[in-house]
Coordinates of C-alpha atoms in Angstrom, one line a residue:
Chain A
X413 CA 0.0 0.0 0.0
X414 CA 3.0 2.3 0.5
X415 CA 3.8 1.9 -3.1
X416 CA 0.2 2.6 -4.1
X417 CA 0.2 5.7 -2.0
X418 CA 3.3 6.8 -3.9
X419 CA 1.3 6.5 -7.1
X420 CA 2.4 3.1 -8.3
X421 CA 0.1 1.6 -10.9
X422 CA 1.9 -1.7 -10.7
X423 CA 1.5 -1.8 -7.0
X424 CA -2.2 -1.1 -7.3
X425 CA -2.6 -3.8 -10.0
X426 CA -0.8 -6.2 -7.6
X427 CA -3.4 -5.4 -4.9
X428 CA -6.1 -6.0 -7.4
X429 CA -4.6 -9.3 -8.4
X430 CA -4.4 -10.5 -4.8
X431 CA -7.8 -9.4 -3.5
X432 CA -10.2 -8.8 -6.5
X433 CA -11.3 -12.4 -6.5
X434 CA -12.3 -12.2 -2.8
X435 CA -14.1 -8.9 -3.3
X436 CA -15.9 -10.0 -6.5
X437 CA -17.0 -13.3 -4.9
X438 CA -18.7 -11.4 -2.0
X439 CA -20.3 -8.9 -4.4
X440 CA -21.5 -11.7 -6.6
X441 CA -23.0 -13.6 -3.6
X442 CA -25.0 -10.5 -2.6
X443 CA -26.0 -9.3 -6.1
X444 CA -26.2 -12.6 -8.0
X445 CA -25.2 -10.8 -11.2
X446 CA -21.7 -10.9 -12.7
X447 CA -21.9 -7.4 -14.3
X448 CA -23.1 -5.6 -11.2
X449 CA -20.6 -7.6 -9.1
X450 CA -17.8 -6.5 -11.3
X451 CA -19.0 -2.9 -11.2
X452 CA -18.8 -2.9 -7.4
X453 CA -15.4 -4.6 -7.5
X454 CA -13.9 -2.2 -10.0
X455 CA -15.3 0.8 -8.1
X456 CA -13.9 -0.3 -4.7
X457 CA -10.4 -0.8 -6.1
X458 CA -10.6 2.4 -8.1
X459 CA -11.6 4.4 -5.0
X460 CA -8.7 2.8 -3.2
X461 CA -6.5 4.0 -6.1
X462 CA -7.9 7.5 -6.1
X463 CA -7.8 7.7 -2.3
X464 CA -5.3 5.3 -0.8
X465 CA -5.5 7.1 2.5
X466 CA -9.1 5.6 2.9
X467 CA -7.3 2.5 4.2
X468 CA -4.5 2.6 6.7
X469 CA -3.1 -0.4 8.6
X470 CA -4.6 1.1 11.8
X471 CA -7.9 -0.1 10.3
X472 CA -6.9 -3.7 10.2
X473 CA -5.6 -6.1 7.6
X474 CA -6.3 -4.9 4.0
X475 CA -7.9 -8.2 3.0
X476 CA -10.4 -8.2 5.9
X477 CA -11.1 -4.5 5.4
X478 CA -11.8 -5.1 1.7
X479 CA -14.2 -7.9 2.4
X480 CA -16.3 -5.7 4.7
X481 CA -16.3 -2.8 2.3
X482 CA -17.2 -5.2 -0.6
X483 CA -20.2 -6.5 1.3
X484 CA -21.4 -3.0 2.3
X485 CA -21.0 -1.6 -1.2
X486 CA -22.8 -4.6 -2.7
X487 CA -25.7 -4.1 -0.3
X488 CA -25.8 -0.4 -1.1
X489 CA -25.9 -1.4 -4.8
X490 CA -28.7 -3.9 -4.1
X491 CA -30.8 -1.3 -2.2
X492 CA -30.0 1.3 -4.9
X493 CA -29.0 3.8 -2.3
X494 CA -26.1 6.1 -1.6
X495 CA -23.3 4.5 0.4
X496 CA -24.6 4.2 4.0
X497 CA -21.1 4.6 5.4
X498 CA -17.9 6.1 3.8
X499 CA -15.3 3.4 3.3
X500 CA -12.7 5.3 5.3
X501 CA -14.9 5.0 8.4
X502 CA -14.8 1.2 8.4
X503 CA -12.3 -0.2 10.9
X504 CA -11.8 -3.9 11.1
X505 CA -10.0 -5.8 13.8
X506 CA -9.0 -9.2 12.6
X507 CA -6.1 -11.5 13.6
X508 CA -6.2 -13.1 10.2
X509 CA -3.8 -12.6 7.4
X510 CA -5.3 -13.0 4.0
X511 CA -2.2 -12.1 2.2
X512 CA -1.1 -15.7 1.9
X513 CA -3.4 -17.6 -0.5
X514 CA -2.7 -20.9 1.2
X515 CA -3.7 -19.4 4.6
X516 CA -6.7 -17.8 3.1
X517 CA -7.9 -21.1 1.6
X518 CA -7.5 -23.0 4.9
X519 CA -9.4 -20.2 6.7
X520 CA -12.2 -20.3 4.1
X521 CA -12.8 -23.9 4.8
X522 CA -12.8 -23.4 8.5
X523 CA -15.3 -20.5 8.3
X524 CA -17.6 -22.5 6.0
X525 CA -17.5 -25.4 8.5
X526 CA -18.3 -23.2 11.4
X527 CA -21.1 -21.4 9.7
X528 CA -22.6 -24.7 8.5
X529 CA -22.6 -25.9 12.1
X530 CA -24.7 -23.0 13.4
X531 CA -28.3 -23.7 14.3
X532 CA -30.5 -23.3 11.2
X533 CA -32.4 -20.3 12.6
X534 CA -29.1 -18.5 13.3
X535 CA -27.8 -19.2 9.8
X536 CA -31.1 -17.9 8.3
X537 CA -31.1 -14.6 10.3
X538 CA -27.4 -14.0 9.5
X539 CA -27.9 -14.7 5.8
X540 CA -30.9 -12.4 5.6
X541 CA -29.0 -9.6 7.3
X542 CA -25.6 -10.1 5.7
X543 CA -26.3 -11.2 2.2
X544 CA -29.8 -9.9 1.6
X545 CA -29.3 -6.7 3.4
X546 CA -32.6 -6.8 5.3
X547 CA -33.1 -4.7 8.4
X548 CA -33.9 -6.3 11.7
X549 CA -37.5 -5.4 11.4
X550 CA -37.7 -6.8 7.9
X551 CA -36.1 -10.1 9.1
X552 CA -38.6 -10.3 12.0
X553 CA -41.4 -9.8 9.5
X554 CA -40.0 -12.3 7.0
X555 CA -39.4 -15.0 9.6
X556 CA -42.4 -14.3 11.9
X557 CA -40.1 -14.0 14.9
X558 CA -40.1 -11.3 17.5
X559 CA -37.5 -8.5 17.0
X560 CA -35.6 -9.5 20.1
X561 CA -35.2 -13.0 18.9
X562 CA -33.8 -11.9 15.6
X563 CA -31.3 -9.6 17.3
X564 CA -30.1 -12.4 19.6
X565 CA -29.8 -14.9 16.8
X566 CA -27.6 -12.7 14.8
X567 CA -25.4 -11.7 17.6
X568 CA -25.1 -15.4 18.8
X569 CA -24.1 -16.4 15.3
X570 CA -21.3 -13.9 15.2
X571 CA -20.2 -14.7 18.7
X572 CA -20.0 -18.4 17.9
X573 CA -17.9 -17.7 14.8
X574 CA -15.5 -15.5 16.7
X575 CA -15.1 -18.0 19.6
X576 CA -14.4 -20.9 17.3
X577 CA -11.9 -19.0 15.2
X578 CA -9.9 -17.9 18.2
X579 CA -6.5 -19.4 18.4
Chain B
X1330 CA -30.6 0.4 23.0
X1331 CA -28.1 1.6 25.6
X1332 CA -27.4 -0.6 28.6
X1333 CA -26.5 2.0 31.1
X1334 CA -23.3 3.3 29.5
X1335 CA -22.8 1.3 26.3
X1336 CA -24.7 0.1 23.2
X1337 CA -26.0 -3.4 23.7
X1338 CA -24.0 -6.1 21.9
X1339 CA -27.2 -7.1 19.9
X1340 CA -27.6 -3.6 18.6
X1341 CA -23.9 -3.1 17.9
X1342 CA -24.0 -6.2 15.8
X1343 CA -27.0 -5.0 13.8
X1344 CA -25.3 -1.6 13.4
X1345 CA -22.2 -3.3 11.9
X1346 CA -24.5 -5.1 9.5
X1347 CA -26.2 -1.8 8.7
X1348 CA -29.5 -3.5 9.7
X1349 CA -30.8 -0.8 12.1
X1350 CA -33.1 1.9 11.0
X1351 CA -31.5 5.2 10.0
X1352 CA -32.5 6.8 13.3
X1353 CA -31.1 4.0 15.4
X1354 CA -28.0 3.9 13.3
X1355 CA -27.5 7.6 13.8
X1356 CA -27.8 7.2 17.6
X1357 CA -25.3 4.3 17.6
X1358 CA -22.9 6.3 15.4
X1359 CA -23.0 9.3 17.8
X1360 CA -22.4 7.1 20.8
X1361 CA -19.6 5.1 19.2
X1362 CA -17.8 8.3 18.1
X1363 CA -17.3 9.1 21.8
X1364 CA -16.9 5.6 23.3
X1365 CA -13.7 3.7 22.9
X1366 CA -15.2 0.5 24.3
X1367 CA -18.0 0.4 21.8
X1368 CA -15.7 1.5 19.0
X1369 CA -13.4 -1.4 19.7
X1370 CA -16.2 -3.9 19.9
X1371 CA -17.6 -2.5 16.6
X1372 CA -14.2 -3.0 14.9
X1373 CA -14.2 -6.6 16.3
X1374 CA -17.7 -7.2 14.9
X1375 CA -16.4 -5.9 11.5
X1376 CA -13.7 -8.5 11.8
X1377 CA -16.4 -11.2 12.4
X1378 CA -18.3 -10.0 9.3
X1379 CA -15.1 -10.2 7.3
X1380 CA -14.9 -13.8 8.2
X1381 CA -18.6 -14.4 7.2
X1382 CA -17.7 -12.7 3.8
X1383 CA -14.6 -15.0 3.5
X1384 CA -16.9 -18.0 3.7
X1385 CA -18.7 -17.4 0.4
X1386 CA -18.1 -19.6 -2.5
X1387 CA -15.3 -18.2 -4.6
X1388 CA -16.1 -17.1 -8.1
X1389 CA -13.6 -16.5 -10.9
X1390 CA -13.3 -12.9 -12.0
X1391 CA -15.1 -12.2 -15.3
X1392 CA -12.8 -12.4 -18.4
X1393 CA -11.0 -9.1 -19.0
X1394 CA -11.8 -7.7 -15.5
X1395 CA -8.1 -7.2 -14.7
X1396 CA -7.4 -5.6 -18.1
X1397 CA -10.4 -3.3 -17.6
X1398 CA -9.0 -2.2 -14.2
X1399 CA -5.5 -1.7 -15.6
X1400 CA -6.9 0.4 -18.4
X1401 CA -8.9 2.5 -16.0
X1402 CA -5.8 3.1 -13.9
X1403 CA -3.9 4.0 -17.1
X1404 CA -6.6 6.5 -18.2
X1405 CA -6.8 8.0 -14.8
X1406 CA -3.0 8.4 -14.6
X1407 CA -3.1 10.1 -18.0
X1408 CA -6.1 12.3 -17.1
X1409 CA -4.2 13.3 -14.0
X1410 CA -1.3 14.3 -16.2
X1411 CA -3.6 16.3 -18.5
X1412 CA -5.2 18.0 -15.5
X1413 CA -1.8 19.0 -14.5
X1414 CA -1.4 20.7 -17.9
X1415 CA -4.8 22.3 -17.5
X1416 CA -3.5 24.1 -14.5
X1417 CA -0.8 25.7 -16.7
X1418 CA -1.6 28.9 -18.5
X1419 CA -3.7 28.5 -21.6
X1420 CA -2.5 29.9 -24.9
X1421 CA -4.6 32.6 -26.6
X1422 CA -5.4 32.5 -30.3
X1423 CA -4.6 35.7 -32.1
X1424 CA -7.4 37.6 -33.8
X1425 CA -6.8 38.4 -37.5
X1426 CA -7.3 42.1 -37.1
X1427 CA -6.3 43.3 -33.6
X1428 CA -7.4 46.8 -32.8
X1429 CA -5.1 49.3 -31.3
X1430 CA -7.5 49.9 -28.5
X1431 CA -7.3 46.3 -27.4
X1432 CA -3.5 46.2 -27.2
X1433 CA -3.4 47.4 -23.6
X1434 CA -5.7 44.6 -22.6
X1435 CA -3.7 42.0 -24.5
X1436 CA -0.5 43.3 -22.9
X1437 CA -2.1 43.0 -19.4
X1438 CA -3.3 39.5 -20.2
X1439 CA 0.1 38.5 -21.5
X1440 CA 1.7 39.8 -18.3
X1441 CA -0.8 37.9 -16.2
X1442 CA 0.0 34.8 -18.2
X1443 CA 3.7 35.1 -17.6
X1444 CA 3.0 35.5 -13.9
X1445 CA 0.6 32.6 -13.9
X1446 CA 3.1 30.5 -15.9
X1447 CA 5.8 31.2 -13.3
X1448 CA 3.4 30.4 -10.5
X1449 CA 2.3 27.3 -12.2
X1450 CA 5.9 26.2 -12.6
X1451 CA 6.6 26.9 -8.9
X1452 CA 3.5 25.0 -7.8
X1453 CA 4.4 22.0 -9.9
X1454 CA 8.0 22.1 -8.6
X1455 CA 6.8 22.3 -4.9
X1456 CA 4.3 19.5 -5.5
X1457 CA 7.1 17.3 -6.9
X1458 CA 9.3 18.1 -3.9
X1459 CA 6.4 17.4 -1.5
X1460 CA 5.8 14.0 -3.2
X1461 CA 9.5 13.2 -2.9
X1462 CA 9.4 14.1 0.8
X1463 CA 6.3 12.0 1.3
X1464 CA 8.0 9.0 -0.3
X1465 CA 11.0 9.4 1.9
X1466 CA 8.9 9.6 5.0
X1467 CA 6.9 6.5 4.0
X1468 CA 10.1 4.6 3.3
X1469 CA 11.6 5.7 6.6
X1470 CA 8.4 4.8 8.5
X1471 CA 8.4 1.4 6.9
X1472 CA 12.0 0.8 7.8
X1473 CA 11.5 2.0 11.3
X1474 CA 8.5 -0.2 11.8
X1475 CA 10.4 -3.2 10.5
X1476 CA 13.3 -2.5 12.9
X1477 CA 10.9 -2.1 15.8
X1478 CA 9.2 -5.4 15.0
X1479 CA 12.6 -7.2 14.8
X1480 CA 13.6 -5.8 18.2
X1481 CA 10.2 -6.8 19.7
X1482 CA 10.4 -10.3 18.5
X1483 CA 14.0 -10.7 19.6
X1484 CA 13.5 -9.3 23.1
X1485 CA 10.0 -10.4 24.0
X1486 CA 10.1 -12.6 27.1
X1487 CA 7.4 -14.8 25.7
X1488 CA 9.2 -15.4 22.4
X1489 CA 10.0 -19.0 21.6
X1490 CA 13.6 -19.8 20.9
X1491 CA 14.1 -23.0 19.1
X1492 CA 17.3 -24.7 17.7
X1493 CA 16.7 -26.8 14.6
X1494 CA 19.3 -29.5 14.0
X1495 CA 20.0 -32.3 11.4
X1496 CA 21.3 -35.7 12.5
X1497 CA 24.9 -36.6 12.4
X1498 CA 26.3 -34.7 9.5
X1499 CA 29.4 -32.8 10.3
X1500 CA 29.4 -29.8 10.1
X1501 CA 25.8 -30.1 11.2
X1502 CA 23.3 -27.8 9.6
X1503 CA 21.4 -25.9 12.3
X1504 CA 18.5 -23.4 12.3
X1505 CA 17.5 -21.1 15.1
X1506 CA 13.9 -19.8 15.1
X1507 CA 12.6 -17.0 17.3
X1508 CA 8.9 -16.9 17.1
X1509 CA 6.3 -14.6 18.7
X1510 CA 2.9 -16.1 17.9
X1511 CA 0.8 -13.1 19.1
X1512 CA 2.5 -10.9 16.5
X1513 CA 3.0 -13.4 13.8
X1514 CA 6.7 -12.5 14.2
X1515 CA 9.3 -15.0 13.2
X1516 CA 13.1 -14.9 12.6
X1517 CA 15.1 -17.8 11.3
X1518 CA 18.9 -18.0 11.2
X1519 CA 20.3 -21.1 9.7
X1520 CA 23.9 -22.2 9.4
X1521 CA 26.0 -24.9 7.7
X1522 CA 23.3 -25.5 5.1
X1523 CA 24.1 -27.7 2.2
X1524 CA 24.1 -25.9 -1.2
X1525 CA 20.9 -26.5 -3.2
X1526 CA 20.5 -27.5 -6.8
X1527 CA 19.3 -25.0 -9.4
X1528 CA 15.5 -24.5 -9.4
X1529 CA 15.2 -25.4 -5.7
X1530 CA 14.8 -23.5 -2.5
X1531 CA 14.6 -24.1 1.2
X1532 CA 11.2 -23.4 2.8
X1533 CA 10.4 -23.0 6.4
X1534 CA 7.1 -24.3 7.9
X1535 CA 5.2 -23.5 11.1
X1536 CA 3.5 -26.7 12.4
X1537 CA 0.4 -25.4 14.3
X1538 CA -0.3 -26.8 17.7
X1539 CA -4.0 -27.3 16.8
X1540 CA -3.1 -30.0 14.3
X1541 CA -4.0 -28.0 11.3
X1542 CA -2.0 -28.0 8.1
X1543 CA 1.6 -26.7 8.2
X1544 CA 1.9 -23.0 7.3
X1545 CA 4.5 -22.0 4.8
X1546 CA 6.7 -19.4 6.5
X1547 CA 9.0 -18.2 3.7
X1548 CA 11.6 -19.3 1.2
X1549 CA 15.3 -18.8 1.6
X1550 CA 18.6 -19.9 -0.1
X1551 CA 21.9 -20.3 1.7
X1552 CA 24.9 -18.1 0.8
X1553 CA 28.3 -19.5 -0.2
X1554 CA 29.1 -20.1 3.5
X1555 CA 25.9 -22.1 4.0
X1556 CA 24.1 -19.4 6.0
X1557 CA 20.5 -18.4 5.4
X1558 CA 17.9 -16.4 7.1
X1559 CA 14.3 -15.3 7.1
X1560 CA 13.2 -12.1 8.9
X1561 CA 9.5 -11.4 9.6
X1562 CA 8.0 -13.5 6.8
X1563 CA 4.3 -12.9 6.1
X1564 CA 2.5 -15.4 8.4
X1565 CA -0.8 -15.2 10.3
X1566 CA -0.8 -13.9 13.8
X1567 CA -1.9 -15.9 16.8
X1568 CA -0.9 -19.4 15.5
X1569 CA 0.4 -21.4 18.4
X1570 CA 3.3 -23.5 17.1
X1571 CA 4.0 -27.1 17.9
X1572 CA 7.2 -27.2 15.8
X1573 CA 9.1 -25.8 12.9
X1574 CA 10.5 -27.5 9.9
X1575 CA 12.6 -26.8 6.8
X1576 CA 12.2 -28.7 3.6
X1577 CA 13.7 -28.5 0.1
X1578 CA 11.1 -27.3 -2.5
X1579 CA 10.9 -26.1 -6.1
X1580 CA 12.0 -22.5 -6.5
X1581 CA 8.5 -21.1 -6.4
X1582 CA 7.8 -22.7 -3.0
X1583 CA 5.1 -25.1 -2.1
X1584 CA 1.8 -25.0 -0.3
X1585 CA 2.5 -28.3 1.4
X1586 CA 5.8 -29.6 2.7
X1587 CA 7.7 -32.1 0.6
X1588 CA 9.4 -34.9 2.5
X1589 CA 12.0 -35.3 3.9
X1590 CA 12.0 -32.6 6.6
X1591 CA 15.7 -31.5 6.6
X1592 CA 15.6 -29.5 9.8
X1593 CA 13.1 -29.7 12.5
X1594 CA 12.6 -28.5 16.1
X1595 CA 9.7 -28.7 18.6
X1596 CA 8.5 -25.5 20.2
X1597 CA 8.7 -25.4 24.0
X1598 CA 5.4 -25.4 25.9
X1599 CA 6.2 -22.1 27.6
X1600 CA 5.8 -20.0 24.4
X1601 CA 2.7 -18.3 23.3

């Protein structure tokens, strides 16, 4: 990122090469459309190029940060709204290092296993919030569950994931 | 929403997901801006969400996506250069029949252009010097940060110090690993290594204590005296190590170790 800040096109292309697949996959999962997912992906990396200061290492690892930004931008796109949060306000604390592809691949498998092990109702609430971009009241309406139950299920799902990923 | 002093964990999670109403989100944002505890938890929740995102099925990028991005960068870089030119004084086309009465105006404009040109040159020169200074500062900060990390790994009381040895081959190749799991910091110093064939490299592995797959921790080649080292290779933080090993791999490195393990050492229990 230092080289990107210094205006290095090659450095920016290298960042794209490493992380564009991850960003695109998240955008595609949300938008279910290759063209829109690529638009979101290109826009995120282009914004990073135009304003490299939007990410600093005090905001976490670049890979984890890009994943959160990708999801948020894809949801904005899905809801056809202006970005709900500027990207430079997103701070991500994560002990993971997604720079190494081998590491990343091992971690992906672990995460999928953990998410698959969650109780069905937690998986459903998390999916509706994370990938479909529904608000808590929309999820309550969709599932017929009280608002408090929806909130608890989402938080429990994230807590379980964090706990099981802890070293 | 607030439990006494802080935002409830349920609401903070919903805020991280942007699943609260705009009014609720605004209230959370206002609280978080002044509350370090909630800010830290929100950042951790974003970390959890990054992991949820990581779990999605991976899709190949559409054909040509990389080229389209590279072209966009190129156009932007060129546009930036053109913009720079726009900031320079514009030339003025001559009229075919200039009138005497307008000469004074033209002279004033010409004088203004000369001043603007001089200022434009000065601005560009200052901008270039500023960029050069920024680059030097960035390089210095990176170097300082690296040196600080090396010192921290070497001096941390909880750092694991492991000697790696091979069996009965005088002079015996040895490797010494200093590893600080919490920072993902690792330094290897190896000696008396056998020279390696062309197209091959040594690769260091961290063997995690939880039984998961060995983690590649960097490639290195010995010098003429058989010495090799690795300083702060890119490895994940927080991996408790059971052991370390060195193998011989193809020059590009490998994702899994290839037998035999040439150097190995178990990590002491006392480390992180």
